[in-house]
Short mmCIF file of C-alpha atoms in Angstrom, two decimals:
data_model
loop_
_atom_site.label_atom_id
_atom_site.label_comp_id
_atom_site.label_asym_id
_atom_site.label_seq_id
_atom_site.Cartn_x
_atom_site.Cartn_y
_atom_site.Cartn_z
CA MET A 1 25.62 31.68 8.72
CA GLY A 2 23.16 31.30 11.62
CA LYS A 3 22.60 27.92 13.21
CA ARG A 4 19.08 26.58 13.57
CA PRO A 5 17.69 26.69 17.14
CA SER A 6 16.96 22.98 17.05
CA PRO A 7 18.65 20.33 14.91
CA THR A 8 15.26 18.64 14.51
CA ASN A 9 13.69 21.66 12.80
CA ILE A 10 12.79 21.08 9.15
CA ARG A 11 11.16 22.78 6.20
CA SER A 12 8.38 21.57 3.90
CA SER A 13 8.34 18.08 2.40
CA ALA A 14 6.56 15.96 -0.19
CA ILE A 15 5.48 12.32 -0.20
CA THR A 16 6.21 10.14 -3.25
CA ARG A 17 4.09 7.41 -4.68
CA THR A 18 6.03 4.77 -2.85
CA GLY A 19 5.44 6.52 0.48
CA SER A 20 8.88 7.99 1.04
CA LEU A 21 9.08 11.63 2.11
CA GLN A 22 11.37 13.64 -0.12
CA PRO A 23 12.53 17.23 0.40
CA SER A 24 11.27 19.94 -1.92
CA PRO A 25 13.92 21.63 -4.10
CA ALA A 26 16.30 24.00 -2.41
CA ARG A 27 15.06 23.05 1.05
CA ARG A 28 16.59 21.30 3.98
CA PRO A 29 16.42 17.47 4.16
CA SER A 30 13.27 16.04 5.74
CA PRO A 31 12.39 12.68 7.21
CA GLU A 32 11.64 9.72 4.95
CA GLY A 33 8.81 7.33 5.54
CA TYR A 34 7.92 3.80 4.52
CA ALA A 35 4.98 1.59 5.49
CA SER A 36 3.77 -2.00 5.09
CA LEU A 37 0.07 -2.74 4.62
CA ALA A 38 -1.59 -6.04 5.53
CA ILE A 39 -4.34 -7.23 3.17
CA THR A 40 -6.39 -10.42 2.86
CA PRO A 41 -6.30 -12.63 -0.30
CA GLU A 42 -9.59 -10.95 -1.23
CA GLY A 43 -7.93 -7.49 -1.10
CA LEU A 44 -9.38 -6.16 2.18
CA PRO A 45 -6.81 -3.97 3.96
CA LEU A 46 -6.45 -4.96 7.60
CA GLY A 47 -4.11 -2.16 8.69
CA LEU A 48 -0.46 -1.20 8.82
CA THR A 49 1.96 -3.84 10.07
CA ALA A 50 4.98 -1.55 10.09
CA ALA A 51 5.95 2.04 9.48
CA LYS A 52 9.43 3.53 9.59
CA PHE A 53 10.72 7.10 9.54
CA TRP A 54 14.33 8.10 9.08
CA SER A 55 16.56 10.94 7.94
CA ARG A 56 18.62 10.96 4.78
CA ALA A 57 21.47 12.32 6.89
CA LYS A 58 21.88 8.80 8.29
CA PHE A 59 22.87 7.58 4.81
CA LYS A 60 24.98 10.61 3.90
CA GLY A 61 27.86 9.58 1.66
CA THR A 62 26.25 6.40 0.36
CA ALA A 63 25.60 7.83 -3.11
CA ALA A 64 29.20 9.01 -3.37
CA LEU A 65 30.40 5.57 -2.26
CA LYS A 66 28.31 3.90 -4.99
CA ARG A 67 30.12 6.00 -7.60
CA LYS A 68 33.48 4.58 -6.46
CA VAL A 69 32.44 1.04 -5.53
CA ASN A 70 30.14 -1.51 -7.17
CA PRO A 71 26.72 -0.92 -5.49
CA THR A 72 26.40 -4.65 -4.76
CA ARG A 73 29.50 -4.44 -2.58
CA VAL A 74 28.09 -1.67 -0.36
CA PRO A 75 26.81 -3.24 2.91
CA ILE A 76 23.06 -3.27 3.17
CA GLU A 77 23.28 -1.52 6.55
CA GLN A 78 24.60 1.61 4.75
CA LYS A 79 21.72 1.75 2.26
CA GLU A 80 18.17 3.02 2.53
CA SER A 81 17.16 -0.40 1.22
CA MET A 82 17.60 -1.58 4.80
CA ARG A 83 14.01 -0.34 5.39
CA TRP A 84 12.68 -3.39 3.57
CA LEU A 85 14.46 -5.71 5.98
CA ASP A 86 13.36 -3.69 9.01
CA ASN A 87 9.72 -3.77 7.99
CA LEU A 88 9.87 -7.49 7.26
CA ARG A 89 11.04 -8.06 10.86
CA ARG A 90 8.45 -5.69 12.35
CA SER A 91 5.60 -7.18 10.33
CA CYS A 92 6.53 -10.68 11.42
CA ASP A 93 6.65 -9.62 15.08
CA LEU A 94 3.29 -7.81 14.94
CA THR A 95 1.06 -10.30 13.15
CA GLY A 96 1.29 -13.04 15.80
CA ALA A 97 1.10 -15.73 13.08
CA PRO A 98 3.94 -14.71 10.75
CA GLU A 99 3.99 -18.12 9.08
CA ARG A 100 0.65 -17.21 7.49
CA CYS A 101 1.98 -13.95 6.07
CA ILE A 102 3.55 -13.44 2.67
CA HIS A 103 5.76 -10.41 2.07
CA VAL A 104 4.81 -8.91 -1.34
CA GLY A 105 7.05 -6.21 -2.79
CA ASP A 106 7.73 -4.38 -6.02
CA ARG A 107 11.08 -4.14 -7.84
CA GLU A 108 12.59 -1.96 -5.08
CA SER A 109 12.46 -4.96 -2.77
CA ASP A 110 14.45 -7.23 -5.11
CA ILE A 111 17.27 -7.43 -2.57
CA TYR A 112 19.23 -10.59 -1.96
CA GLU A 113 19.60 -9.75 1.72
CA LEU A 114 15.80 -9.80 1.99
CA TYR A 115 15.77 -13.36 0.62
CA VAL A 116 18.41 -14.37 3.16
CA LEU A 117 16.52 -12.75 6.06
CA ALA A 118 13.27 -14.42 5.01
CA GLU A 119 15.03 -17.81 5.07
CA GLU A 120 16.51 -17.09 8.49
CA LEU A 121 13.12 -16.07 9.90
CA GLY A 122 11.25 -18.87 8.15
CA ARG A 123 9.06 -16.37 6.27
CA ASN A 124 7.66 -16.29 2.72
CA PHE A 125 8.07 -13.61 0.08
CA LEU A 126 6.85 -12.75 -3.40
CA VAL A 127 8.83 -10.03 -5.14
CA ARG A 128 8.93 -8.56 -8.62
CA SER A 129 12.44 -8.95 -9.92
CA CYS A 130 14.49 -6.11 -11.44
CA VAL A 131 17.89 -7.83 -11.50
CA ASP A 132 18.94 -10.65 -13.85
CA ARG A 133 20.76 -12.66 -11.14
CA LEU A 134 23.27 -15.41 -11.54
CA ALA A 135 21.66 -18.81 -11.54
CA GLU A 136 22.37 -22.55 -11.33
CA ASP A 137 26.16 -23.11 -11.32
CA GLY A 138 26.93 -19.42 -11.88
CA ASP A 139 27.59 -19.67 -15.59
CA THR A 140 24.10 -18.57 -16.56
CA THR A 141 21.38 -16.17 -15.43
CA ILE A 142 17.71 -16.34 -14.53
CA ALA A 143 16.74 -14.77 -17.87
CA ARG A 144 18.59 -17.39 -19.89
CA VAL A 145 17.06 -20.27 -17.95
CA MET A 146 13.56 -18.85 -18.33
CA ALA A 147 14.03 -18.25 -22.04
CA ALA A 148 14.54 -21.99 -22.45
CA THR A 149 11.61 -22.90 -20.21
CA GLN A 150 8.40 -24.11 -21.83
CA SER A 151 5.15 -22.24 -21.18
CA SER A 152 2.87 -23.80 -18.57
CA GLY A 153 -0.24 -22.11 -19.96
CA ARG A 154 -2.01 -18.81 -20.40
CA HIS A 155 -3.72 -16.48 -17.98
CA GLU A 156 -6.28 -13.78 -18.80
CA VAL A 157 -6.29 -10.54 -16.81
CA GLN A 158 -8.43 -7.39 -16.78
CA PHE A 159 -7.12 -3.98 -15.69
CA ARG A 160 -7.55 -0.24 -16.23
CA ASP A 161 -5.05 1.65 -18.35
CA ALA A 162 -3.60 5.09 -17.61
CA LYS A 163 -6.80 6.70 -18.94
CA GLY A 164 -9.05 4.60 -16.73
CA LYS A 165 -10.40 2.40 -19.55
CA MET A 166 -10.89 -1.32 -18.97
CA GLN A 167 -8.31 -3.48 -20.80
CA GLN A 168 -7.98 -7.21 -21.27
CA ALA A 169 -4.76 -9.11 -21.84
CA VAL A 170 -3.63 -12.69 -22.25
CA LEU A 171 -0.38 -13.61 -20.51
CA VAL A 172 1.92 -16.47 -21.40
CA VAL A 173 3.09 -17.98 -18.09
CA ARG A 174 6.39 -19.76 -17.43
CA HIS A 175 7.72 -20.98 -14.14
CA ALA A 176 10.76 -22.87 -12.97
CA THR A 177 12.71 -23.78 -9.81
CA MET A 178 16.39 -22.95 -9.90
CA THR A 179 19.44 -22.11 -7.82
CA VAL A 180 19.77 -18.32 -7.45
CA ARG A 181 23.16 -17.08 -6.44
CA PRO A 182 24.10 -13.84 -4.60
CA PRO A 183 25.95 -10.97 -6.34
CA ILE A 184 29.62 -11.68 -6.97
CA GLY A 185 30.72 -9.22 -4.33
CA LYS A 186 28.62 -10.99 -1.63
CA GLN A 187 29.10 -14.66 -2.46
CA LYS A 188 31.49 -15.15 0.46
CA ARG A 189 28.90 -13.71 2.87
CA TYR A 190 25.68 -15.32 1.62
CA ARG A 191 24.95 -18.79 0.27
CA HIS A 192 22.85 -19.59 -2.78
CA GLN A 193 19.13 -20.37 -2.51
CA GLN A 194 16.59 -22.55 -4.23
CA LEU A 195 13.85 -20.21 -5.43
CA GLN A 196 10.90 -20.28 -7.78
CA ILE A 197 10.78 -17.93 -10.78
CA ILE A 198 7.54 -16.92 -12.57
CA HIS A 199 7.48 -14.96 -15.80
CA ALA A 200 4.19 -13.66 -17.32
CA GLU A 201 4.46 -11.94 -20.70
CA GLU A 202 1.58 -10.45 -22.66
CA LEU A 203 0.63 -12.16 -25.89
CA ASN A 204 0.15 -9.84 -28.86
CA PRO A 205 0.16 -6.56 -26.94
CA PRO A 206 -1.41 -3.44 -28.56
CA GLU A 207 0.81 -0.71 -29.95
CA ASP A 208 -0.77 2.11 -27.88
CA ARG A 209 0.59 0.96 -24.49
CA ALA A 210 3.54 -0.88 -23.00
CA PRO A 211 3.20 -4.67 -22.88
CA ILE A 212 2.65 -6.43 -19.55
CA LEU A 213 5.73 -8.26 -18.34
CA TRP A 214 5.96 -9.56 -14.81
CA LYS A 215 9.01 -11.31 -13.51
CA LEU A 216 8.42 -12.68 -10.04
CA ILE A 217 10.68 -14.49 -7.59
CA THR A 218 9.46 -16.36 -4.53
CA ASN A 219 10.36 -19.00 -1.95
CA LEU A 220 6.81 -20.38 -2.04
CA PRO A 221 6.21 -23.71 -3.82
CA VAL A 222 5.21 -23.39 -7.48
CA GLU A 223 4.69 -26.80 -9.00
CA THR A 224 1.75 -26.28 -11.38
CA HIS A 225 0.28 -23.67 -13.67
CA ALA A 226 -2.45 -23.04 -11.11
CA ASP A 227 0.21 -22.33 -8.50
CA ALA A 228 1.90 -19.80 -10.80
CA VAL A 229 -1.44 -18.08 -11.55
CA GLY A 230 -2.21 -17.89 -7.84
CA LYS A 231 1.07 -16.01 -7.23
CA LEU A 232 0.31 -13.60 -10.09
CA GLU A 233 -3.05 -12.84 -8.51
CA TRP A 234 -1.39 -12.25 -5.12
CA TYR A 235 1.10 -9.90 -6.64
CA ALA A 236 -1.72 -7.98 -8.37
CA LEU A 237 -3.01 -7.12 -4.88
CA ARG A 238 0.12 -5.02 -4.34
CA TRP A 239 -1.70 -2.20 -6.06
CA LYS A 240 -3.74 -1.78 -2.89
CA ILE A 241 -0.83 -0.05 -1.23
CA GLU A 242 -0.62 2.37 -4.17
CA THR A 243 -4.27 3.25 -3.46
CA PHE A 244 -3.37 3.68 0.20
CA PHE A 245 -0.56 6.15 -0.63
CA ARG A 246 -2.72 7.99 -3.13
CA THR A 247 -5.27 8.56 -0.35
CA LEU A 248 -2.44 9.61 1.97
CA LYS A 249 -1.13 12.06 -0.61
CA THR A 250 -4.28 13.57 -2.15
CA GLY A 251 -6.75 13.02 0.66
CA CYS A 252 -4.61 13.79 3.69
CA ARG A 253 -2.59 16.34 1.64
CA ILE A 254 0.79 15.27 2.95
CA LYS A 255 2.49 17.60 0.45
CA GLU A 256 0.91 20.59 2.16
CA LEU A 257 2.24 19.84 5.67
CA ARG A 258 4.19 22.75 7.14
CA LEU A 259 5.26 21.40 10.52
CA THR A 260 8.51 22.65 12.01
CA THR A 261 9.96 19.58 13.76
CA THR A 262 10.48 15.97 12.81
CA ASP A 263 8.47 14.74 15.83
CA ARG A 264 5.43 16.79 14.87
CA LEU A 265 5.69 15.70 11.26
CA ALA A 266 6.02 12.02 12.25
CA ASN A 267 3.03 12.26 14.58
CA CYS A 268 0.91 13.89 11.93
CA ILE A 269 1.91 11.32 9.29
CA ALA A 270 1.11 8.49 11.70
CA LEU A 271 -2.38 9.87 12.18
CA CYS A 272 -2.84 10.38 8.45
CA CYS A 273 -1.78 6.78 7.85
CA VAL A 274 -4.67 5.62 10.03
CA VAL A 275 -7.05 7.83 8.11
CA ALA A 276 -5.81 6.59 4.73
CA TRP A 277 -6.13 2.99 5.87
CA ARG A 278 -9.66 3.54 7.17
CA VAL A 279 -10.72 5.00 3.84
CA SER A 280 -9.20 2.06 1.96
CA TRP A 281 -10.66 -0.44 4.38
CA LEU A 282 -14.12 1.05 4.22
CA THR A 283 -14.03 1.13 0.40
CA MET A 284 -13.12 -2.54 0.12
CA LEU A 285 -15.40 -3.61 3.02
CA GLY A 286 -18.35 -2.04 1.15
CA ARG A 287 -17.53 -4.17 -1.88
CA GLU A 288 -16.77 -7.42 -0.11
CA ALA A 289 -19.59 -7.29 2.47
CA PRO A 290 -22.22 -4.77 1.35
CA ASP A 291 -24.89 -6.49 3.44
CA ALA A 292 -22.93 -6.12 6.67
CA SER A 293 -24.23 -4.21 9.65
CA PRO A 294 -23.43 -0.45 9.54
CA ALA A 295 -22.57 -0.64 13.24
CA ALA A 296 -19.19 -2.04 12.17
CA VAL A 297 -18.30 1.41 10.81
CA PHE A 298 -20.78 4.12 11.75
CA THR A 299 -22.10 5.40 15.07
CA ASP A 300 -25.86 5.74 15.65
CA ILE A 301 -25.71 9.51 15.27
CA GLU A 302 -23.75 9.27 12.02
CA CYS A 303 -26.33 6.84 10.67
CA ARG A 304 -29.12 9.27 11.48
CA LEU A 305 -27.28 12.16 9.86
CA LEU A 306 -26.65 10.12 6.68
CA GLU A 307 -30.28 9.06 6.57
CA ARG A 308 -31.29 12.75 6.66
CA SER A 309 -29.01 13.47 3.71
CA THR A 310 -30.35 10.61 1.60
CA PRO A 311 -32.66 11.53 -1.35
CA GLU A 312 -36.23 10.28 -1.15
CA ASN A 313 -35.82 7.90 -4.08
CA LYS A 314 -32.96 6.18 -2.20
CA SER A 315 -34.46 6.24 1.29
CA MET A 316 -36.43 3.00 0.93
CA SER A 317 -33.34 0.89 0.36
CA GLN A 318 -32.22 -1.68 2.92
CA ARG A 319 -30.29 -0.01 5.76
CA ASP A 320 -27.15 -2.07 5.42
CA LEU A 321 -23.50 -1.00 5.14
CA ASP A 322 -23.87 -0.34 1.40
CA PHE A 323 -26.72 2.12 2.06
CA TYR A 324 -24.69 4.29 4.40
CA LEU A 325 -21.52 4.00 2.40
CA ARG A 326 -23.24 5.28 -0.69
CA ALA A 327 -24.75 8.10 1.37
CA VAL A 328 -21.20 9.15 2.33
CA ALA A 329 -20.04 8.86 -1.31
CA ARG A 330 -22.93 11.01 -2.54
CA LEU A 331 -21.76 13.78 -0.17
CA GLY A 332 -18.39 13.47 -1.94
CA GLY A 333 -19.84 13.82 -5.43
CA TYR A 334 -20.80 10.22 -6.22
CA LEU A 335 -23.77 10.17 -8.62
CA ASP A 336 -25.03 6.73 -7.48
CA ARG A 337 -26.63 5.83 -10.80
CA ALA A 338 -27.70 2.23 -11.49
CA SER A 339 -24.89 1.85 -13.98
CA ASP A 340 -22.14 3.33 -11.76
CA PRO A 341 -19.49 1.08 -10.21
CA PRO A 342 -19.21 0.97 -6.42
CA PRO A 343 -17.81 4.18 -4.91
CA GLY A 344 -14.03 4.49 -4.68
CA THR A 345 -11.66 5.99 -2.17
CA THR A 346 -11.72 9.51 -3.66
CA VAL A 347 -15.49 10.11 -3.30
CA ILE A 348 -15.53 8.39 0.10
CA TRP A 349 -12.73 10.63 1.35
CA ARG A 350 -14.51 13.70 0.00
CA GLY A 351 -17.74 12.58 1.59
CA PHE A 352 -16.12 12.44 5.02
CA SER A 353 -13.90 15.48 4.86
CA HIS A 354 -15.17 18.02 2.33
CA SER A 355 -18.79 17.72 3.46
CA LEU A 356 -18.32 18.00 7.21
CA VAL A 357 -20.15 21.33 7.21
CA THR A 358 -23.25 19.65 5.80
CA LEU A 359 -23.13 16.99 8.50
CA ILE A 360 -22.67 19.59 11.25
CA ARG A 361 -25.71 21.53 10.03
CA LEU A 362 -27.80 18.35 9.97
CA HIS A 363 -26.50 17.47 13.45
CA LYS A 364 -27.81 20.77 14.82
CA SER A 365 -31.30 20.00 13.44
CA ILE A 366 -31.59 16.70 15.25
CA ASP A 367 -32.80 16.46 18.84
CA VAL A 368 -29.91 14.62 20.45
CA HIS A 369 -30.17 13.91 24.16
CA THR A 370 -26.59 12.73 24.58
CA SER A 371 -23.46 14.34 23.38
CA HIS A 372 -21.49 12.93 20.46
CA THR A 373 -18.65 12.07 22.81
CA GLU A 374 -20.95 10.06 25.12
CA ASP A 375 -22.34 8.26 22.11
CA ILE A 376 -18.88 7.24 21.02
CA GLN A 377 -17.85 6.16 24.50
CA GLY A 378 -20.99 4.01 24.75
CA GLN A 379 -19.83 2.09 21.76
CA GLY A 380 -16.31 1.57 22.96
CA ASN A 381 -16.35 -2.15 22.25
CA SER A 382 -17.32 -1.82 18.59
CA ILE A 383 -14.88 -1.61 15.67
CA GLY A 384 -16.50 1.68 14.69
CA ALA A 385 -15.95 3.31 18.09
CA TYR A 386 -13.61 5.87 16.52
CA SER A 387 -15.50 6.86 13.43
CA LEU A 388 -13.75 7.78 10.21
CA CYS A 389 -15.40 11.16 10.43
CA GLN A 390 -13.60 11.81 13.68
CA PHE A 391 -10.29 10.72 12.17
CA CYS A 392 -10.81 13.14 9.26
CA VAL A 393 -11.54 16.02 11.66
CA LEU A 394 -8.43 15.15 13.70
CA SER A 395 -6.33 15.05 10.55
CA ILE A 396 -7.56 18.45 9.41
CA LEU A 397 -6.92 19.91 12.90
CA VAL A 398 -3.40 18.51 13.03
CA GLU A 399 -2.53 19.86 9.60
CA ALA A 400 -3.89 23.27 10.58
#
């Protein structure tokens, strides 16, 4: 059987919802990827704090080892779960004020080693639990302690179901501070920790969907019902990274990449990550600060092009960020009716990428005395110096 010319050559790959690259069936292994996204308490994405790529070959044999040995006894360094610890370190180093950051993760990050590392680094975490860990003196578990804990109150939430319909639910909230112990196979290596546990269970759930049940674990102080509700609201923001990966997968079309080496694939994914973040950032910025100056996002030429594409009945609106953002969304199929919610990431992405031909035609009809490149360079000190439109073009060129 012939040997590949380069050991870094790969075949096609697909990106999962959690951001990890997985090989397509019957194809050679491909690099995996994982990213951490920084967001404000209001939900505005600030950018990526860490991104990691690796090859499954590095962890070859781990699955077989788990079949012979209790998985909790396998060293964390031999597991892909090590990515959570790596990104926690990188995020802390990058932010400059890591004490102000809170690491929020889903059930995949319910790793005792992560709790230990956070304590060593003096960092905070908020994680959804998937393991009923030993608690207190070791003769009980978290679930048993929480079952005997009185409710601190109720919390009402609104969300969209799988069909996109708005739903409302009332959650019964319980919280307690307890001693959480490491897995039996690691008790000699790690010491126990005092952590806060928050359980939120839906009251009288409907029969047509699964009930809401959140089990959170954190090293942040939780002394009152308001503290517990605040942590629930923070965890709800974790969905922002799902939106980021959806944009990365459907907008940047990661599944369709056909690059031949790991370096090229990693470079392309890095660029696509910037594009996906910019789309998410612009979407939330338009909702949080619709009256902001468009110069924060768009160049002068882009503003003029979007003005030319605006219908007459919309052209008299105030020329703020919301005006130009809706102009982009309309190019992506947004109807912009009075009853419509603010544009989302899908129509904004389409407006920037699928309607580039329209913008180019409009550009040719405008008397521009300076080139687009000179215009961008002249705005080098603004946050919008590299426009999202340019990032979309670059992404399409790289994929091609």
